[in-house]
PDB file of C-alpha atoms in Angstrom:
ATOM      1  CA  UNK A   1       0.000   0.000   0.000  1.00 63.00           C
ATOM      2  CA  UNK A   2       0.587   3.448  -0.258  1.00 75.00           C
ATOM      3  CA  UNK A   3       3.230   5.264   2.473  1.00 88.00           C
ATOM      4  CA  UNK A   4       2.925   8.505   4.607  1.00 92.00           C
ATOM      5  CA  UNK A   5       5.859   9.611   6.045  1.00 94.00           C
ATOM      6  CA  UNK A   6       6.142  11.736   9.256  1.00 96.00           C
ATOM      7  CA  UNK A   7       9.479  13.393  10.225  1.00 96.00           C
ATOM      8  CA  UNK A   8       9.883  14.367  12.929  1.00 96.00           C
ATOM      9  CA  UNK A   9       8.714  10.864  14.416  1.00 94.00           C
ATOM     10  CA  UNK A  10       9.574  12.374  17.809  1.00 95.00           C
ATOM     11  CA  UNK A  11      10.582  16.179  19.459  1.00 96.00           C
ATOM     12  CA  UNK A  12      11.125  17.905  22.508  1.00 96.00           C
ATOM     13  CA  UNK A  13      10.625  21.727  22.609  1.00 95.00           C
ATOM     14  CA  UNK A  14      10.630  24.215  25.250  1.00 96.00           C
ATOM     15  CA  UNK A  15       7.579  26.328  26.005  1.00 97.00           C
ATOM     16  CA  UNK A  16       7.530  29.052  23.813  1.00 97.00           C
ATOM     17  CA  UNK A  17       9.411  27.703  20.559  1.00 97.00           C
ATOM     18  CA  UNK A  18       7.474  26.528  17.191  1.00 97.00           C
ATOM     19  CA  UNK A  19       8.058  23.060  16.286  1.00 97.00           C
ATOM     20  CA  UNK A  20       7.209  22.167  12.299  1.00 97.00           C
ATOM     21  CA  UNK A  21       6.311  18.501  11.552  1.00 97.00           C
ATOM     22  CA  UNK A  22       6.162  17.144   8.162  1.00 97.00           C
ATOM     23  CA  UNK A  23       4.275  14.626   6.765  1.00 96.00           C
ATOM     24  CA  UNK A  24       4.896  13.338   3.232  1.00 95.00           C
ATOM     25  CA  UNK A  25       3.265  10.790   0.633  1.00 92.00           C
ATOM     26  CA  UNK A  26       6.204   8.819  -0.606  1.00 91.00           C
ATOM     27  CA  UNK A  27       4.822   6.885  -3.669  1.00 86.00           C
ATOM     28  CA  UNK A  28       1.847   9.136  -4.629  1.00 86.00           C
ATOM     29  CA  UNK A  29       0.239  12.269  -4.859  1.00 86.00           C
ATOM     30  CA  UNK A  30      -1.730  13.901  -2.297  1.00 85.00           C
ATOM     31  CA  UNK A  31      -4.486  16.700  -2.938  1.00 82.00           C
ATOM     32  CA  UNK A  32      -5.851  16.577   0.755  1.00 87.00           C
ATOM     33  CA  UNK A  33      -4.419  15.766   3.832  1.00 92.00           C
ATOM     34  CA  UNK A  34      -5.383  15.782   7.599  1.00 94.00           C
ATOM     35  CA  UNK A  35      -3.377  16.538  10.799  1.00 96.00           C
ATOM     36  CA  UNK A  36      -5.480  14.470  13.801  1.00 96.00           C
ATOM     37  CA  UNK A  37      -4.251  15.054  17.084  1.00 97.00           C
ATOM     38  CA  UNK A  38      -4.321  12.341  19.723  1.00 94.00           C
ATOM     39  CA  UNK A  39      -4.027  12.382  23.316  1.00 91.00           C
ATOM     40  CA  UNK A  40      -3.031   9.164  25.717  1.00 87.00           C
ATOM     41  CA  UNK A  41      -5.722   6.670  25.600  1.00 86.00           C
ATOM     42  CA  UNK A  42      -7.932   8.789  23.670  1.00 90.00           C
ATOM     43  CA  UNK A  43      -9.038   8.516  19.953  1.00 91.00           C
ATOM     44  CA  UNK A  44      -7.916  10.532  16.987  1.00 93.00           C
ATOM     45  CA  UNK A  45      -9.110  14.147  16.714  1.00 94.00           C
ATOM     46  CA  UNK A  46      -9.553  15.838  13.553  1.00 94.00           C
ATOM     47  CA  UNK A  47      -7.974  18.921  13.534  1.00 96.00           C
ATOM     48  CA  UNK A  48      -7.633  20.440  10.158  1.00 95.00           C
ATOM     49  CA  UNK A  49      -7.723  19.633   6.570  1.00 92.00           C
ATOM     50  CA  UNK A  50      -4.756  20.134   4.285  1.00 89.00           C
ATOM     51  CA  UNK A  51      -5.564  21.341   0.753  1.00 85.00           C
ATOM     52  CA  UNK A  52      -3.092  21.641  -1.484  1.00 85.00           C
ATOM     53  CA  UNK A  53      -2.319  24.734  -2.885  1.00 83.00           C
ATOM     54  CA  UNK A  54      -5.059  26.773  -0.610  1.00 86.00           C
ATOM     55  CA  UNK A  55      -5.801  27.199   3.037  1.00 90.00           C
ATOM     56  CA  UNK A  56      -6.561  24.973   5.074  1.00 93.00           C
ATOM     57  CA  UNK A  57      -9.966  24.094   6.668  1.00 93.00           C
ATOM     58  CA  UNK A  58      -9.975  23.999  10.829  1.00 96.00           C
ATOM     59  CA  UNK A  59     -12.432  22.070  12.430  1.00 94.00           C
ATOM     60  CA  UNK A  60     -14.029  23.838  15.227  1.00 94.00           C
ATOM     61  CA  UNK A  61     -12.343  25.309  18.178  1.00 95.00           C
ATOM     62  CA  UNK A  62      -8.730  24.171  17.069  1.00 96.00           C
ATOM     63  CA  UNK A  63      -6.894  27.562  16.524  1.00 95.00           C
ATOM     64  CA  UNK A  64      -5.404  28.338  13.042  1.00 94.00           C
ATOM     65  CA  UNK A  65      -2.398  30.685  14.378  1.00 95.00           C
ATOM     66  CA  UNK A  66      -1.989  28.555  16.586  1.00 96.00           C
ATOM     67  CA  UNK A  67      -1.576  25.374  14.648  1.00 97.00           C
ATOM     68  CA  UNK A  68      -0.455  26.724  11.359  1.00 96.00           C
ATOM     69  CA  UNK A  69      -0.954  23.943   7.945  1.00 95.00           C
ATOM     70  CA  UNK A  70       0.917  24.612   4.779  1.00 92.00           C
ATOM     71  CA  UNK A  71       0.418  21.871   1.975  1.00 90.00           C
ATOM     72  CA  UNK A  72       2.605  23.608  -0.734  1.00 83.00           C
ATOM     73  CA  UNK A  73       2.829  20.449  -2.852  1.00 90.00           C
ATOM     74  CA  UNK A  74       1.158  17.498  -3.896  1.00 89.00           C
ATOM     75  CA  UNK A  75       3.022  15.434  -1.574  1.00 92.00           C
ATOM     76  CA  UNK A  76       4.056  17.467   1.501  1.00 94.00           C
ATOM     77  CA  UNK A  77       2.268  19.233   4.078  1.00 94.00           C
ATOM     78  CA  UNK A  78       3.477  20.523   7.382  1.00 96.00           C
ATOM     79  CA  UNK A  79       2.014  21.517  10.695  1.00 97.00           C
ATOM     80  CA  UNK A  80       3.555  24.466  12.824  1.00 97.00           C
ATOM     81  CA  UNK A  81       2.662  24.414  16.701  1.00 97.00           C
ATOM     82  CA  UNK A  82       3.489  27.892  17.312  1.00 97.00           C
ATOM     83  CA  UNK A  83       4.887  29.158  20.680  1.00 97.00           C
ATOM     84  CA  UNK A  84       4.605  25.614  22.029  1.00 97.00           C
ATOM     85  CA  UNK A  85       3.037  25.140  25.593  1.00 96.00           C
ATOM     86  CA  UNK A  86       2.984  22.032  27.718  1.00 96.00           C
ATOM     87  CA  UNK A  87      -0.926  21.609  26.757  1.00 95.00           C
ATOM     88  CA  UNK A  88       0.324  20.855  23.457  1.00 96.00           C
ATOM     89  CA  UNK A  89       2.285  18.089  24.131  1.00 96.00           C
ATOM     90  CA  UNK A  90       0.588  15.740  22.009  1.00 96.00           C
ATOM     91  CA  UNK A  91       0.740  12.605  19.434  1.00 96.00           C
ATOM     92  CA  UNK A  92       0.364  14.077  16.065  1.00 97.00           C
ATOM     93  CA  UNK A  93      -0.938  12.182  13.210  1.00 96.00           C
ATOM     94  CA  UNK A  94      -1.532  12.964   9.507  1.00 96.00           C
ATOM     95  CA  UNK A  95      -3.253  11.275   6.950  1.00 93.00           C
ATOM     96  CA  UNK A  96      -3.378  11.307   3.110  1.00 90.00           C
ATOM     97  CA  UNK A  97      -5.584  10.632   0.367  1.00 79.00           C
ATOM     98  CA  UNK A  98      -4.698   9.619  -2.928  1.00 67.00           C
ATOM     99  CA  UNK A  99      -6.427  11.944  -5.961  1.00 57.00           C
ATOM    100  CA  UNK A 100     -10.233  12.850  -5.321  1.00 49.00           C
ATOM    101  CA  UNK A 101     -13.776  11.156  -5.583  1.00 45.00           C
ATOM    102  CA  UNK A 102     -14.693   8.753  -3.573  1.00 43.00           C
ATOM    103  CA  UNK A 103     -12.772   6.019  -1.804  1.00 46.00           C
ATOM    104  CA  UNK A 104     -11.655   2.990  -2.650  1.00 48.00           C
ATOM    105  CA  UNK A 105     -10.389   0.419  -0.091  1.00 44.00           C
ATOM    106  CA  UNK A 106      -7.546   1.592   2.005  1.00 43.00           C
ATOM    107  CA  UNK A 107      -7.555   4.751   0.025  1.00 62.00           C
ATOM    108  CA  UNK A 108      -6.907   6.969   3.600  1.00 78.00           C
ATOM    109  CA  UNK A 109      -3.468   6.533   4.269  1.00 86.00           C
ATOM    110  CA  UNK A 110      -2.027   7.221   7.834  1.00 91.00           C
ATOM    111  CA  UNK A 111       1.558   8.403   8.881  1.00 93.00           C
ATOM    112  CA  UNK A 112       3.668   7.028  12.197  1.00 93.00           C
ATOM    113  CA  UNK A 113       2.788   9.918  13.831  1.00 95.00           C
ATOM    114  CA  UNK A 114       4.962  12.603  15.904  1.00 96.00           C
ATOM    115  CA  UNK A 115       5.009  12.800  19.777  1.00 96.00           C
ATOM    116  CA  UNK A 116       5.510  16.640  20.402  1.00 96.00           C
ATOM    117  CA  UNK A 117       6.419  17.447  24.161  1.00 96.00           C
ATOM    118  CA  UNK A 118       6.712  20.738  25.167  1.00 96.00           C
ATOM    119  CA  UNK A 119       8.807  21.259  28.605  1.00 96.00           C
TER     120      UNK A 119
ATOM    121  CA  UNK B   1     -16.040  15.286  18.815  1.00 37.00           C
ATOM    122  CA  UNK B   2     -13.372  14.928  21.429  1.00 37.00           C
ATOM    123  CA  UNK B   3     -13.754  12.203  24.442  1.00 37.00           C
ATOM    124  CA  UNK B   4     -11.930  14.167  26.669  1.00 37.00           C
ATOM    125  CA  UNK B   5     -10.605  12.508  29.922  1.00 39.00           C
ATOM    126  CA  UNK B   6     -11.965   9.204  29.154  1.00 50.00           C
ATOM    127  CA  UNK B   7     -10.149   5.827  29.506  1.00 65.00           C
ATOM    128  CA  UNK B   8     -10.389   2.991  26.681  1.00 80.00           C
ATOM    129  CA  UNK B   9     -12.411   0.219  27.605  1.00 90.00           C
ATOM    130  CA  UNK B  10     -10.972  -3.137  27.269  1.00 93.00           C
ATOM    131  CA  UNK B  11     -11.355  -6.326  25.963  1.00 95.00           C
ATOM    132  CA  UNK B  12      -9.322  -9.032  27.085  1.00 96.00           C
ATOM    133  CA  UNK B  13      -9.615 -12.420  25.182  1.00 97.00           C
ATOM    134  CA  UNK B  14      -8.475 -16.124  25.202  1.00 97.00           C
ATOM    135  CA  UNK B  15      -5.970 -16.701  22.118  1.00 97.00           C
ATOM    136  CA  UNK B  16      -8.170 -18.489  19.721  1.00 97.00           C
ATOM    137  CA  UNK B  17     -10.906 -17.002  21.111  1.00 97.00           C
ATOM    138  CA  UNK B  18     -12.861 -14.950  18.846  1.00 97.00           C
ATOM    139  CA  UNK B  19     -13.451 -10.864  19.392  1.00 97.00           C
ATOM    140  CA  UNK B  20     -16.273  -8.837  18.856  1.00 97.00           C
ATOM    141  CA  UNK B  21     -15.926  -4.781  19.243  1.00 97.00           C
ATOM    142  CA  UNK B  22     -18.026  -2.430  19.249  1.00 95.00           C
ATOM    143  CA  UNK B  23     -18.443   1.394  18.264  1.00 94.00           C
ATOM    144  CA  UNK B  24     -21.467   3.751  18.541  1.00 93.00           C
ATOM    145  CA  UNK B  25     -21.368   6.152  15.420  1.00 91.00           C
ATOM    146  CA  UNK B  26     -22.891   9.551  16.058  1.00 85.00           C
ATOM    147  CA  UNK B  27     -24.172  10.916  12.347  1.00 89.00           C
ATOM    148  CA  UNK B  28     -27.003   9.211  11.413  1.00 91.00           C
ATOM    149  CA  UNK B  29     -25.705  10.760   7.659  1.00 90.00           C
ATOM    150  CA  UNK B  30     -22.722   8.944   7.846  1.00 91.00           C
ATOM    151  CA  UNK B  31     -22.598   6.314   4.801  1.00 90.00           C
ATOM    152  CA  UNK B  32     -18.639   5.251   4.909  1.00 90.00           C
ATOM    153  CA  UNK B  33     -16.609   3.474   7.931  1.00 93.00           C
ATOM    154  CA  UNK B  34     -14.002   2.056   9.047  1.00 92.00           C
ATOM    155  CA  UNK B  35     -11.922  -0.228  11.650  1.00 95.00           C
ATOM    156  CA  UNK B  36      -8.573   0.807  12.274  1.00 94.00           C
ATOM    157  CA  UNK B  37      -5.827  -0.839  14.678  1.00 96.00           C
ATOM    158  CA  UNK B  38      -3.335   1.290  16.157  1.00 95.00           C
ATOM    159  CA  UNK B  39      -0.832  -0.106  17.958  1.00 94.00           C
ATOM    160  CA  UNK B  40       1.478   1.658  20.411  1.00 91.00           C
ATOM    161  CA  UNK B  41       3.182   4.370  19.616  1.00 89.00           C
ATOM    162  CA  UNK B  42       2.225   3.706  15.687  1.00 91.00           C
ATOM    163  CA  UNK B  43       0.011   5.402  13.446  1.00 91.00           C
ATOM    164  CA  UNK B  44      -3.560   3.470  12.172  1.00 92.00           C
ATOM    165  CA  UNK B  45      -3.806   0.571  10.169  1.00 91.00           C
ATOM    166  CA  UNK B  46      -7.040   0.057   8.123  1.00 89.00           C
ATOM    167  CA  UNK B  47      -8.494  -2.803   8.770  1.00 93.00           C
ATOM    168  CA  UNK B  48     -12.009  -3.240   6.936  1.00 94.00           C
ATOM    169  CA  UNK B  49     -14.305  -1.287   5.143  1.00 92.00           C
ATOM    170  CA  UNK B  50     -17.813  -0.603   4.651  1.00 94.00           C
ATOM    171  CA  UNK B  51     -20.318   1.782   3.263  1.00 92.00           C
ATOM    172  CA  UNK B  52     -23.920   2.545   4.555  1.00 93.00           C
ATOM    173  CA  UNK B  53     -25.881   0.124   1.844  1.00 93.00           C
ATOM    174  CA  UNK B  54     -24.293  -2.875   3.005  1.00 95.00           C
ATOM    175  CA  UNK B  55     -24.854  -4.725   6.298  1.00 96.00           C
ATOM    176  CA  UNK B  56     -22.098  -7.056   6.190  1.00 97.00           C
ATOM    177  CA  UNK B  57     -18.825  -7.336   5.068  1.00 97.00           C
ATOM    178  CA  UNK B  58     -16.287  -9.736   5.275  1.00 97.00           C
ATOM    179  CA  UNK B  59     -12.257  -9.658   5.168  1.00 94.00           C
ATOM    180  CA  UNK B  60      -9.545 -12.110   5.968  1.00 93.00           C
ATOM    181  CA  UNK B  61     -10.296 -13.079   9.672  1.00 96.00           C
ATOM    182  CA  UNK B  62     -12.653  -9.973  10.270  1.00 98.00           C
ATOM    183  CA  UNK B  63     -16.120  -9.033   9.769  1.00 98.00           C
ATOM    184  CA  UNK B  64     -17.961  -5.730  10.077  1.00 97.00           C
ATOM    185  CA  UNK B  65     -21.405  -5.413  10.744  1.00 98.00           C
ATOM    186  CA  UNK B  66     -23.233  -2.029  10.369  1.00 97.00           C
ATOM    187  CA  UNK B  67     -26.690  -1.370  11.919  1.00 96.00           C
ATOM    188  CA  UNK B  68     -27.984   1.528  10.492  1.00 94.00           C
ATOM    189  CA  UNK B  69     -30.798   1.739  12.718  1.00 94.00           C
ATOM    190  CA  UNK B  70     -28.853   1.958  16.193  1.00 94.00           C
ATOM    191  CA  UNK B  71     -26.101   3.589  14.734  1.00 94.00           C
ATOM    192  CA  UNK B  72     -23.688   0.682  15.346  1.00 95.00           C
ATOM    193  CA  UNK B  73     -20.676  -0.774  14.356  1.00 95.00           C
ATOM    194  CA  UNK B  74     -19.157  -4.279  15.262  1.00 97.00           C
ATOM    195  CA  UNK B  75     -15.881  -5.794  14.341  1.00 97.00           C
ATOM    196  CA  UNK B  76     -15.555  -9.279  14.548  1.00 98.00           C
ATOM    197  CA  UNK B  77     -12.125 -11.251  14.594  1.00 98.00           C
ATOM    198  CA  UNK B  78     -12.188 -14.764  14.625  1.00 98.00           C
ATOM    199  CA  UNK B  79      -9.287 -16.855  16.074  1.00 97.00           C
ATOM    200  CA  UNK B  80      -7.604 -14.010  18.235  1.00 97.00           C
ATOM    201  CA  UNK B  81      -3.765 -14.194  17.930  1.00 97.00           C
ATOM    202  CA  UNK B  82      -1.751 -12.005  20.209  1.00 96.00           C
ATOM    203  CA  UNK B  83      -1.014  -9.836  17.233  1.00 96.00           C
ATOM    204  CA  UNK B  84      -4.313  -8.827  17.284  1.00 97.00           C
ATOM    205  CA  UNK B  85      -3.421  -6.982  20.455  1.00 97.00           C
ATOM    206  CA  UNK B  86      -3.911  -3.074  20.006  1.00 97.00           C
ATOM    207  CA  UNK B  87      -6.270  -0.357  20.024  1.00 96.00           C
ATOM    208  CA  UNK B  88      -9.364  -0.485  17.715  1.00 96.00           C
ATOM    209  CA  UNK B  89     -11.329   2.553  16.259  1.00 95.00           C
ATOM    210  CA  UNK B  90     -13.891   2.950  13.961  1.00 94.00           C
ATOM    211  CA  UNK B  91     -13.854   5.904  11.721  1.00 92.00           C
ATOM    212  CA  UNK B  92     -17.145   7.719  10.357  1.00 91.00           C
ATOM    213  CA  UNK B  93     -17.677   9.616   7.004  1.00 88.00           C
ATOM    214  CA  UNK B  94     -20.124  11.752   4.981  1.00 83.00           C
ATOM    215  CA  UNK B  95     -20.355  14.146   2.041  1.00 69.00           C
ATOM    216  CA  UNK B  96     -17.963  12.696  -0.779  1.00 65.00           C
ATOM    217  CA  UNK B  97     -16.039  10.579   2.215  1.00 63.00           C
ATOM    218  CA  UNK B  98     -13.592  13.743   2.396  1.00 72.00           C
ATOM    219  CA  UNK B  99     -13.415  13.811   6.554  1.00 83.00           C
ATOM    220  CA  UNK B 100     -12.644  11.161   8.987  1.00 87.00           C
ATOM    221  CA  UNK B 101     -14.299  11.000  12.302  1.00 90.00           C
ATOM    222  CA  UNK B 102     -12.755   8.936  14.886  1.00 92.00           C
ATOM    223  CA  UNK B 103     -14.755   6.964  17.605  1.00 90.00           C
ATOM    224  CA  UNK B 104     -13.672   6.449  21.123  1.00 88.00           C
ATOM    225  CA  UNK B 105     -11.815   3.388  20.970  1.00 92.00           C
ATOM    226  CA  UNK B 106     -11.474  -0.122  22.596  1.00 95.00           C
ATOM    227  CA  UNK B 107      -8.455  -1.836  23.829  1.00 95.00           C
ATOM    228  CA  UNK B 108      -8.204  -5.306  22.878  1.00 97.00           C
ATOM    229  CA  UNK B 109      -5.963  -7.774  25.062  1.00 96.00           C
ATOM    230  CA  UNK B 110      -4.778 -11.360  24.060  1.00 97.00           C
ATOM    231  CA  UNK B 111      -3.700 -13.394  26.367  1.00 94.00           C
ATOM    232  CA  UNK B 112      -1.674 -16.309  25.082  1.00 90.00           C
TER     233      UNK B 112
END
């Protein structure tokens, strides 16, 4: 199947930094993406979807400036936590689809995910 | 939306033994899911499929059963293997399956 890379798979930041995390389609082409956040023992949470070559769409009460989403090409898009608090420490997971309409099997492809701590 | 400060339930199982888990959709519009297993520390894996004019469906080992009515989800797994150990979540869709909407979750245990 197809692969979604994350990078990186694991950071430490101090309050008050930005930390970017990348996620990339290796062996396809990606015209939307999503960035789920996750905390322990909880499910996924949608936070945004990437669009490729326009903004992206937040879902509701997830700040934009805070979490900023560039998807610049077809198979990269990053996420930018913004002055970093410990609140945000997090497991951060994107997922991509391949091309548009509607899905075939497996056509939602997930990344490792990156474990953001903020000291 | 977002189960805050809840704890996964879990199932613990025999090895051999077969599974059943289940998930409680919320949008009654909702006409794709599925299963994903996440295991520790690792992104999801899909699992099985199923859209909203189908009942059944069956993979390798797994079945899904939708029940439109309640709003439920079910995966089965027959003949538990301690791989099957992880976290299970069903997933929700609507509107030209663009977003993903997680449910809560259940921890499944094998014990060998």
């Amino acid at each position: 199947g197809a692969v979604v890379s994350q990078h990186p798979s694991w950071v430490i930041c101090k309050s008050g930094t930005s930390v970017k995390i990348e996620c990339r389609s290796l062996d396809f082409q990606a015209t939307t993406m999503f960035w789920y956040r996750q905390f322990p023992k909880q499910s996924l949470m949608l936070m945004a979807t990437s669009n490729e070559g326009s903004k992206a769409t937040y879902e509701q009460g997830v700040e934009k400036d805070k979490f900023l989403i560039n998807h610049a090409s077809l198979t990269l898009s990053t996420l930018t936590v913004t002055s970093a608090h410990p609140e945000d420490s997090s497991f951060y997971i994107c997922s991509a689809r391949a091309g548009g309409g509607a899905p075939n099997t497996g056509e939602l492809f997930f990344g490792e995910g990156s474990r953001l701590t903020v000291l | 939306g977002e189960s805050v400060g809840l704890h996964l339930p879990t199932l613990s199982v025999q090895e051999g033994d077969n599974s059943i888990i289940n998930c409680a959709y919320s949008n009654s519009a909702s006409d794709y899911f599925i299963w994903y297993k996440q295991e520790s520390g690792k992104g999801p894996q899909f699992i099985i499929d199923i859209r909203s004019n189908m009942d059944k469906r069956q993979g390798q080992r797994v079945t899904v059963l939708l029940n439109k009515t309640v709003k439920h989800l079910s995966l089965q797994i027959a003949a538990t293997q301690p791989g099957d150990s992880a976290v299970y979540f069903c997933a929700e869709t609507w509107h030209n399956f663009n977003k993903f909407y997680f449910g809560s979750g259940t921890k499944l245990n094998v014990k060998p």
